[in-house]
Structures are given as structure tokens and as C-alpha cells.
Amino acid sequence: MLRTLCRTKEGSVRADLSPEAFATVLEESDALLWVDFDGEPPEVCEPILRQVFGFHPLAVDDALQESHVPKVDDWDTYLYVVLHAVTLDRADQVALDTLEVDVFLGTNHLVTHRVQPVAAVDRLWNACRRDERRLKRGAAHLLYALADELVADYMPVVEGFDEAIDQVE
């Protein structure tokens, strides 16, 4: 699924932008565009990431291959950030899984890419839809809020391990 949130320079929020409209929004320095690729195949993502946003082919290749440790790459005009969500399989309480979230942060845009649904991304997305003030602070603050949501999900996983250890003891 490809979804978008756009806060225009006038302050209105739109959620229905097509990839053809991205370039126009990116030219407006006071606008904010969040594009979220959730489970989209590489052949859909790659042309948008390379041609519309102008991301370097190596950064795009990194984003489309899910196998990285958390990192931050500075590409001068944008950052490429790899974050991970963690989940605990509730069936056996010991299977830890990480879900990669690739992020491109520009001055007026945030692009997220993930292969599987990530609850933290969806929570932040819904919060931004409910209250556009979250988008008013800019792309960097949006990335901060995303990282905060991801980290907030770590504690229930730690508590799950703690419960599993107690059962073993």
C-alpha cells in the first residue's frame, strides 16, 4: 500500500496525493510530505524513490533490501535511516522478531518503507490524521516521533522476556 499525508503551506492536510503530485509539493519549502510504502513491491517503489525524490541508487537499493542493522547515512540533502521495530511472538513468549523501517528524511519530506506492517508507524500515521499539529513541526520532528513510537514498543517485549524467564525459573 502506498499512502501519503501532505500538509500544505496554508496548513491544510491532504491524504490523497498521487505520485505525480509529489514533485510539486517538494518544491514548496513550507509544505510537508510523508509518503509511506507498506509492503509495496520494489518495482513500484524504486521509480518513485529514484526519479521523483532523487534518492541515490545505493540508498534506494539499501531500502529495498531488508537486511540492515540500524544506521544513519548522510547523503548531503537527505538522511537515510534504518530503524527496527521489535515484536514478541505471544504464542511462546521467546521468539523475538525485528521489523525493518527504512526512512528518508529531507527538509520537507519523510519517506518510510517497510515490507511488513509496523504498529508504531500506523499509530503515528493515525495520530497525524487526527491532529495535523503533529505535521506542523516538520519532517525532522516527524522522524523523532516515529523513533519514539518504535522505542515505546520495546518495553512490552522486554517484559515478555521477563515473564518467560520467570516461568523457566
JSON list of C-alpha atoms in Angstrom, two decimals:
[
{"chain": "A", "resi": 1, "resn": "MET", "atom": "CA", "xyz": [0.00, 0.00, 0.00]},
{"chain": "A", "resi": 2, "resn": "LEU", "atom": "CA", "xyz": [1.25, 3.48, -0.87]},
{"chain": "A", "resi": 3, "resn": "ARG", "atom": "CA", "xyz": [-0.22, 6.20, 1.27]},
{"chain": "A", "resi": 4, "resn": "THR", "atom": "CA", "xyz": [0.51, 9.91, 1.61]},
{"chain": "A", "resi": 5, "resn": "LEU", "atom": "CA", "xyz": [-0.01, 12.72, 4.04]},
{"chain": "A", "resi": 6, "resn": "CYS", "atom": "CA", "xyz": [0.65, 16.26, 2.90]},
{"chain": "A", "resi": 7, "resn": "ARG", "atom": "CA", "xyz": [0.47, 19.43, 4.94]},
{"chain": "A", "resi": 8, "resn": "THR", "atom": "CA", "xyz": [0.31, 22.37, 2.56]},
{"chain": "A", "resi": 9, "resn": "LYS", "atom": "CA", "xyz": [1.89, 25.74, 3.23]},
{"chain": "A", "resi": 10, "resn": "GLU", "atom": "CA", "xyz": [-1.62, 27.02, 4.03]},
{"chain": "A", "resi": 11, "resn": "GLY", "atom": "CA", "xyz": [-1.93, 24.41, 6.79]},
{"chain": "A", "resi": 12, "resn": "SER", "atom": "CA", "xyz": [-4.48, 22.05, 5.28]},
{"chain": "A", "resi": 13, "resn": "VAL", "atom": "CA", "xyz": [-3.82, 18.30, 5.29]},
{"chain": "A", "resi": 14, "resn": "ARG", "atom": "CA", "xyz": [-4.41, 16.05, 2.30]},
{"chain": "A", "resi": 15, "resn": "ALA", "atom": "CA", "xyz": [-4.14, 12.27, 2.20]},
{"chain": "A", "resi": 16, "resn": "ASP", "atom": "CA", "xyz": [-4.87, 11.59, -1.42]},
{"chain": "A", "resi": 17, "resn": "LEU", "atom": "CA", "xyz": [-1.82, 12.70, -3.38]},
{"chain": "A", "resi": 18, "resn": "SER", "atom": "CA", "xyz": [-0.72, 10.72, -6.39]},
{"chain": "A", "resi": 19, "resn": "PRO", "atom": "CA", "xyz": [2.99, 10.16, -7.11]},
{"chain": "A", "resi": 20, "resn": "GLU", "atom": "CA", "xyz": [2.67, 12.63, -9.99]},
{"chain": "A", "resi": 21, "resn": "ALA", "atom": "CA", "xyz": [1.87, 15.42, -7.49]},
{"chain": "A", "resi": 22, "resn": "PHE", "atom": "CA", "xyz": [4.85, 14.73, -5.21]},
{"chain": "A", "resi": 23, "resn": "ALA", "atom": "CA", "xyz": [7.27, 16.92, -7.20]},
{"chain": "A", "resi": 24, "resn": "THR", "atom": "CA", "xyz": [5.00, 19.95, -6.86]},
{"chain": "A", "resi": 25, "resn": "VAL", "atom": "CA", "xyz": [4.77, 19.55, -3.08]},
{"chain": "A", "resi": 26, "resn": "LEU", "atom": "CA", "xyz": [8.52, 19.00, -2.76]},
{"chain": "A", "resi": 27, "resn": "GLU", "atom": "CA", "xyz": [9.14, 22.40, -4.41]},
{"chain": "A", "resi": 28, "resn": "GLU", "atom": "CA", "xyz": [7.18, 24.15, -1.65]},
{"chain": "A", "resi": 29, "resn": "SER", "atom": "CA", "xyz": [9.56, 24.72, 1.24]},
{"chain": "A", "resi": 30, "resn": "ASP", "atom": "CA", "xyz": [6.73, 25.32, 3.73]},
{"chain": "A", "resi": 31, "resn": "ALA", "atom": "CA", "xyz": [4.90, 22.09, 2.86]},
{"chain": "A", "resi": 32, "resn": "LEU", "atom": "CA", "xyz": [5.46, 18.66, 4.40]},
{"chain": "A", "resi": 33, "resn": "LEU", "atom": "CA", "xyz": [5.04, 15.38, 2.57]},
{"chain": "A", "resi": 34, "resn": "TRP", "atom": "CA", "xyz": [5.04, 11.96, 4.24]},
{"chain": "A", "resi": 35, "resn": "VAL", "atom": "CA", "xyz": [4.99, 9.02, 1.84]},
{"chain": "A", "resi": 36, "resn": "ASP", "atom": "CA", "xyz": [4.66, 5.56, 3.36]},
{"chain": "A", "resi": 37, "resn": "PHE", "atom": "CA", "xyz": [5.39, 2.41, 1.36]},
{"chain": "A", "resi": 38, "resn": "ASP", "atom": "CA", "xyz": [3.85, -0.53, 3.23]},
{"chain": "A", "resi": 39, "resn": "GLY", "atom": "CA", "xyz": [4.55, -3.86, 1.55]},
{"chain": "A", "resi": 40, "resn": "GLU", "atom": "CA", "xyz": [4.82, -2.36, -1.94]},
{"chain": "A", "resi": 41, "resn": "PRO", "atom": "CA", "xyz": [6.93, -4.38, -4.40]},
{"chain": "A", "resi": 42, "resn": "PRO", "atom": "CA", "xyz": [10.30, -2.91, -5.41]},
{"chain": "A", "resi": 43, "resn": "GLU", "atom": "CA", "xyz": [9.13, -2.26, -8.97]},
{"chain": "A", "resi": 44, "resn": "VAL", "atom": "CA", "xyz": [6.56, 0.21, -7.58]},
{"chain": "A", "resi": 45, "resn": "CYS", "atom": "CA", "xyz": [8.86, 1.85, -5.03]},
{"chain": "A", "resi": 46, "resn": "GLU", "atom": "CA", "xyz": [12.08, 2.17, -6.99]},
{"chain": "A", "resi": 47, "resn": "PRO", "atom": "CA", "xyz": [10.93, 4.58, -9.74]},
{"chain": "A", "resi": 48, "resn": "ILE", "atom": "CA", "xyz": [9.30, 6.90, -7.21]},
{"chain": "A", "resi": 49, "resn": "LEU", "atom": "CA", "xyz": [12.29, 6.88, -4.86]},
{"chain": "A", "resi": 50, "resn": "ARG", "atom": "CA", "xyz": [14.83, 7.46, -7.64]},
{"chain": "A", "resi": 51, "resn": "GLN", "atom": "CA", "xyz": [13.01, 9.67, -10.11]},
{"chain": "A", "resi": 52, "resn": "VAL", "atom": "CA", "xyz": [10.58, 11.69, -8.03]},
{"chain": "A", "resi": 53, "resn": "PHE", "atom": "CA", "xyz": [12.63, 12.11, -4.86]},
{"chain": "A", "resi": 54, "resn": "GLY", "atom": "CA", "xyz": [16.04, 11.81, -6.49]},
{"chain": "A", "resi": 55, "resn": "PHE", "atom": "CA", "xyz": [17.49, 9.48, -3.88]},
{"chain": "A", "resi": 56, "resn": "HIS", "atom": "CA", "xyz": [20.84, 7.91, -4.69]},
{"chain": "A", "resi": 57, "resn": "PRO", "atom": "CA", "xyz": [20.56, 4.41, -6.26]},
{"chain": "A", "resi": 58, "resn": "LEU", "atom": "CA", "xyz": [22.67, 2.88, -3.46]},
{"chain": "A", "resi": 59, "resn": "ALA", "atom": "CA", "xyz": [20.36, 4.32, -0.78]},
{"chain": "A", "resi": 60, "resn": "VAL", "atom": "CA", "xyz": [17.32, 3.08, -2.69]},
{"chain": "A", "resi": 61, "resn": "ASP", "atom": "CA", "xyz": [18.86, -0.39, -3.06]},
{"chain": "A", "resi": 62, "resn": "ASP", "atom": "CA", "xyz": [19.56, -0.43, 0.69]},
{"chain": "A", "resi": 63, "resn": "ALA", "atom": "CA", "xyz": [15.95, 0.48, 1.44]},
{"chain": "A", "resi": 64, "resn": "LEU", "atom": "CA", "xyz": [14.52, -2.17, -0.84]},
{"chain": "A", "resi": 65, "resn": "GLN", "atom": "CA", "xyz": [16.68, -4.96, 0.66]},
{"chain": "A", "resi": 66, "resn": "GLU", "atom": "CA", "xyz": [15.65, -5.82, 4.18]},
{"chain": "A", "resi": 67, "resn": "SER", "atom": "CA", "xyz": [18.87, -6.85, 5.87]},
{"chain": "A", "resi": 68, "resn": "HIS", "atom": "CA", "xyz": [20.47, -3.93, 7.63]},
{"chain": "A", "resi": 69, "resn": "VAL", "atom": "CA", "xyz": [21.41, -3.05, 11.15]},
{"chain": "A", "resi": 70, "resn": "PRO", "atom": "CA", "xyz": [20.14, 0.31, 12.41]},
{"chain": "A", "resi": 71, "resn": "LYS", "atom": "CA", "xyz": [22.15, 3.11, 10.82]},
{"chain": "A", "resi": 72, "resn": "VAL", "atom": "CA", "xyz": [22.15, 6.69, 9.59]},
{"chain": "A", "resi": 73, "resn": "ASP", "atom": "CA", "xyz": [23.67, 7.66, 6.23]},
{"chain": "A", "resi": 74, "resn": "ASP", "atom": "CA", "xyz": [24.11, 11.33, 5.38]},
{"chain": "A", "resi": 75, "resn": "TRP", "atom": "CA", "xyz": [23.58, 11.97, 1.65]},
{"chain": "A", "resi": 76, "resn": "ASP", "atom": "CA", "xyz": [24.02, 15.77, 1.95]},
{"chain": "A", "resi": 77, "resn": "THR", "atom": "CA", "xyz": [20.45, 16.78, 1.02]},
{"chain": "A", "resi": 78, "resn": "TYR", "atom": "CA", "xyz": [18.74, 13.99, 2.96]},
{"chain": "A", "resi": 79, "resn": "LEU", "atom": "CA", "xyz": [19.36, 11.31, 5.56]},
{"chain": "A", "resi": 80, "resn": "TYR", "atom": "CA", "xyz": [18.79, 7.61, 5.06]},
{"chain": "A", "resi": 81, "resn": "VAL", "atom": "CA", "xyz": [17.92, 5.99, 8.38]},
{"chain": "A", "resi": 82, "resn": "VAL", "atom": "CA", "xyz": [17.30, 2.34, 9.20]},
{"chain": "A", "resi": 83, "resn": "LEU", "atom": "CA", "xyz": [15.27, 1.68, 12.34]},
{"chain": "A", "resi": 84, "resn": "HIS", "atom": "CA", "xyz": [13.83, -1.53, 13.74]},
{"chain": "A", "resi": 85, "resn": "ALA", "atom": "CA", "xyz": [10.61, -2.36, 15.49]},
{"chain": "A", "resi": 86, "resn": "VAL", "atom": "CA", "xyz": [10.66, -5.40, 17.74]},
{"chain": "A", "resi": 87, "resn": "THR", "atom": "CA", "xyz": [7.88, -7.87, 18.35]},
{"chain": "A", "resi": 88, "resn": "LEU", "atom": "CA", "xyz": [7.49, -10.87, 20.58]},
{"chain": "A", "resi": 89, "resn": "ASP", "atom": "CA", "xyz": [5.61, -13.94, 19.45]},
{"chain": "A", "resi": 90, "resn": "ARG", "atom": "CA", "xyz": [2.87, -14.19, 22.06]},
{"chain": "A", "resi": 91, "resn": "ALA", "atom": "CA", "xyz": [2.42, -17.92, 21.44]},
{"chain": "A", "resi": 92, "resn": "ASP", "atom": "CA", "xyz": [5.71, -18.96, 23.01]},
{"chain": "A", "resi": 93, "resn": "GLN", "atom": "CA", "xyz": [6.95, -15.66, 24.56]},
{"chain": "A", "resi": 94, "resn": "VAL", "atom": "CA", "xyz": [10.52, -16.25, 23.42]},
{"chain": "A", "resi": 95, "resn": "ALA", "atom": "CA", "xyz": [10.60, -15.63, 19.66]},
{"chain": "A", "resi": 96, "resn": "LEU", "atom": "CA", "xyz": [11.92, -12.12, 19.06]},
{"chain": "A", "resi": 97, "resn": "ASP", "atom": "CA", "xyz": [11.40, -10.64, 15.62]},
{"chain": "A", "resi": 98, "resn": "THR", "atom": "CA", "xyz": [12.64, -7.35, 14.21]},
{"chain": "A", "resi": 99, "resn": "LEU", "atom": "CA", "xyz": [10.85, -5.42, 11.52]},
{"chain": "A", "resi": 100, "resn": "GLU", "atom": "CA", "xyz": [12.93, -3.01, 9.47]},
{"chain": "A", "resi": 101, "resn": "VAL", "atom": "CA", "xyz": [11.70, 0.52, 8.80]},
{"chain": "A", "resi": 102, "resn": "ASP", "atom": "CA", "xyz": [13.70, 2.44, 6.20]},
{"chain": "A", "resi": 103, "resn": "VAL", "atom": "CA", "xyz": [13.36, 6.21, 6.36]},
{"chain": "A", "resi": 104, "resn": "PHE", "atom": "CA", "xyz": [14.44, 9.01, 4.03]},
{"chain": "A", "resi": 105, "resn": "LEU", "atom": "CA", "xyz": [14.43, 12.40, 5.76]},
{"chain": "A", "resi": 106, "resn": "GLY", "atom": "CA", "xyz": [14.57, 15.58, 3.69]},
{"chain": "A", "resi": 107, "resn": "THR", "atom": "CA", "xyz": [13.93, 19.20, 4.57]},
{"chain": "A", "resi": 108, "resn": "ASN", "atom": "CA", "xyz": [10.22, 18.98, 3.81]},
{"chain": "A", "resi": 109, "resn": "HIS", "atom": "CA", "xyz": [9.57, 15.28, 3.37]},
{"chain": "A", "resi": 110, "resn": "LEU", "atom": "CA", "xyz": [9.69, 11.95, 5.12]},
{"chain": "A", "resi": 111, "resn": "VAL", "atom": "CA", "xyz": [9.54, 8.69, 3.18]},
{"chain": "A", "resi": 112, "resn": "THR", "atom": "CA", "xyz": [9.08, 5.43, 5.05]},
{"chain": "A", "resi": 113, "resn": "HIS", "atom": "CA", "xyz": [9.43, 1.96, 3.57]},
{"chain": "A", "resi": 114, "resn": "ARG", "atom": "CA", "xyz": [8.64, -1.34, 5.22]},
{"chain": "A", "resi": 115, "resn": "VAL", "atom": "CA", "xyz": [7.95, -4.84, 3.99]},
{"chain": "A", "resi": 116, "resn": "GLN", "atom": "CA", "xyz": [5.57, -5.78, 6.81]},
{"chain": "A", "resi": 117, "resn": "PRO", "atom": "CA", "xyz": [3.08, -3.74, 8.83]},
{"chain": "A", "resi": 118, "resn": "VAL", "atom": "CA", "xyz": [4.64, -1.98, 11.82]},
{"chain": "A", "resi": 119, "resn": "ALA", "atom": "CA", "xyz": [2.25, -0.92, 14.57]},
{"chain": "A", "resi": 120, "resn": "ALA", "atom": "CA", "xyz": [4.33, 2.12, 15.59]},
{"chain": "A", "resi": 121, "resn": "VAL", "atom": "CA", "xyz": [4.21, 3.58, 12.08]},
{"chain": "A", "resi": 122, "resn": "ASP", "atom": "CA", "xyz": [0.47, 3.03, 11.87]},
{"chain": "A", "resi": 123, "resn": "ARG", "atom": "CA", "xyz": [-0.09, 4.64, 15.29]},
{"chain": "A", "resi": 124, "resn": "LEU", "atom": "CA", "xyz": [1.86, 7.74, 14.28]},
{"chain": "A", "resi": 125, "resn": "TRP", "atom": "CA", "xyz": [0.10, 7.86, 10.91]},
{"chain": "A", "resi": 126, "resn": "ASN", "atom": "CA", "xyz": [-3.30, 7.76, 12.60]},
{"chain": "A", "resi": 127, "resn": "ALA", "atom": "CA", "xyz": [-2.25, 10.38, 15.15]},
{"chain": "A", "resi": 128, "resn": "CYS", "atom": "CA", "xyz": [-1.19, 12.70, 12.32]},
{"chain": "A", "resi": 129, "resn": "ARG", "atom": "CA", "xyz": [-4.51, 12.14, 10.59]},
{"chain": "A", "resi": 130, "resn": "ARG", "atom": "CA", "xyz": [-6.40, 13.02, 13.79]},
{"chain": "A", "resi": 131, "resn": "ASP", "atom": "CA", "xyz": [-4.29, 16.06, 14.70]},
{"chain": "A", "resi": 132, "resn": "GLU", "atom": "CA", "xyz": [-2.47, 17.94, 11.95]},
{"chain": "A", "resi": 133, "resn": "ARG", "atom": "CA", "xyz": [-0.40, 19.83, 14.54]},
{"chain": "A", "resi": 134, "resn": "ARG", "atom": "CA", "xyz": [1.94, 16.82, 14.52]},
{"chain": "A", "resi": 135, "resn": "LEU", "atom": "CA", "xyz": [2.78, 17.63, 10.91]},
{"chain": "A", "resi": 136, "resn": "LYS", "atom": "CA", "xyz": [3.25, 21.34, 11.63]},
{"chain": "A", "resi": 137, "resn": "ARG", "atom": "CA", "xyz": [6.59, 20.79, 13.35]},
{"chain": "A", "resi": 138, "resn": "GLY", "atom": "CA", "xyz": [8.28, 19.49, 10.21]},
{"chain": "A", "resi": 139, "resn": "ALA", "atom": "CA", "xyz": [9.89, 16.37, 8.84]},
{"chain": "A", "resi": 140, "resn": "ALA", "atom": "CA", "xyz": [12.66, 16.09, 11.45]},
{"chain": "A", "resi": 141, "resn": "HIS", "atom": "CA", "xyz": [10.16, 16.14, 14.30]},
{"chain": "A", "resi": 142, "resn": "LEU", "atom": "CA", "xyz": [8.09, 13.54, 12.47]},
{"chain": "A", "resi": 143, "resn": "LEU", "atom": "CA", "xyz": [11.14, 11.25, 12.35]},
{"chain": "A", "resi": 144, "resn": "TYR", "atom": "CA", "xyz": [11.71, 11.87, 16.05]},
{"chain": "A", "resi": 145, "resn": "ALA", "atom": "CA", "xyz": [8.08, 10.93, 16.77]},
{"chain": "A", "resi": 146, "resn": "LEU", "atom": "CA", "xyz": [8.45, 7.77, 14.68]},
{"chain": "A", "resi": 147, "resn": "ALA", "atom": "CA", "xyz": [11.62, 6.72, 16.53]},
{"chain": "A", "resi": 148, "resn": "ASP", "atom": "CA", "xyz": [9.87, 7.44, 19.84]},
{"chain": "A", "resi": 149, "resn": "GLU", "atom": "CA", "xyz": [6.91, 5.24, 18.86]},
{"chain": "A", "resi": 150, "resn": "LEU", "atom": "CA", "xyz": [9.22, 2.41, 17.80]},
{"chain": "A", "resi": 151, "resn": "VAL", "atom": "CA", "xyz": [11.20, 2.55, 21.04]},
{"chain": "A", "resi": 152, "resn": "ALA", "atom": "CA", "xyz": [7.99, 2.66, 23.10]},
{"chain": "A", "resi": 153, "resn": "ASP", "atom": "CA", "xyz": [7.21, -0.82, 21.79]},
{"chain": "A", "resi": 154, "resn": "TYR", "atom": "CA", "xyz": [10.49, -2.22, 23.14]},
{"chain": "A", "resi": 155, "resn": "MET", "atom": "CA", "xyz": [9.38, -2.32, 26.79]},
{"chain": "A", "resi": 156, "resn": "PRO", "atom": "CA", "xyz": [6.48, -4.77, 26.31]},
{"chain": "A", "resi": 157, "resn": "VAL", "atom": "CA", "xyz": [8.94, -7.09, 24.54]},
{"chain": "A", "resi": 158, "resn": "VAL", "atom": "CA", "xyz": [11.38, -6.85, 27.46]},
{"chain": "A", "resi": 159, "resn": "GLU", "atom": "CA", "xyz": [8.52, -7.54, 29.86]},
{"chain": "A", "resi": 160, "resn": "GLY", "atom": "CA", "xyz": [7.54, -10.56, 27.75]},
{"chain": "A", "resi": 161, "resn": "PHE", "atom": "CA", "xyz": [11.06, -11.95, 28.10]},
{"chain": "A", "resi": 162, "resn": "ASP", "atom": "CA", "xyz": [10.92, -11.24, 31.80]},
{"chain": "A", "resi": 163, "resn": "GLU", "atom": "CA", "xyz": [7.70, -13.28, 32.10]},
{"chain": "A", "resi": 164, "resn": "ALA", "atom": "CA", "xyz": [9.25, -16.15, 30.10]},
{"chain": "A", "resi": 165, "resn": "ILE", "atom": "CA", "xyz": [12.31, -16.15, 32.39]},
{"chain": "A", "resi": 166, "resn": "ASP", "atom": "CA", "xyz": [10.05, -16.24, 35.44]},
{"chain": "A", "resi": 167, "resn": "GLN", "atom": "CA", "xyz": [8.23, -19.27, 34.03]},
{"chain": "A", "resi": 168, "resn": "VAL", "atom": "CA", "xyz": [11.50, -21.09, 33.40]},
{"chain": "A", "resi": 169, "resn": "GLU", "atom": "CA", "xyz": [12.74, -20.34, 36.91]}
]
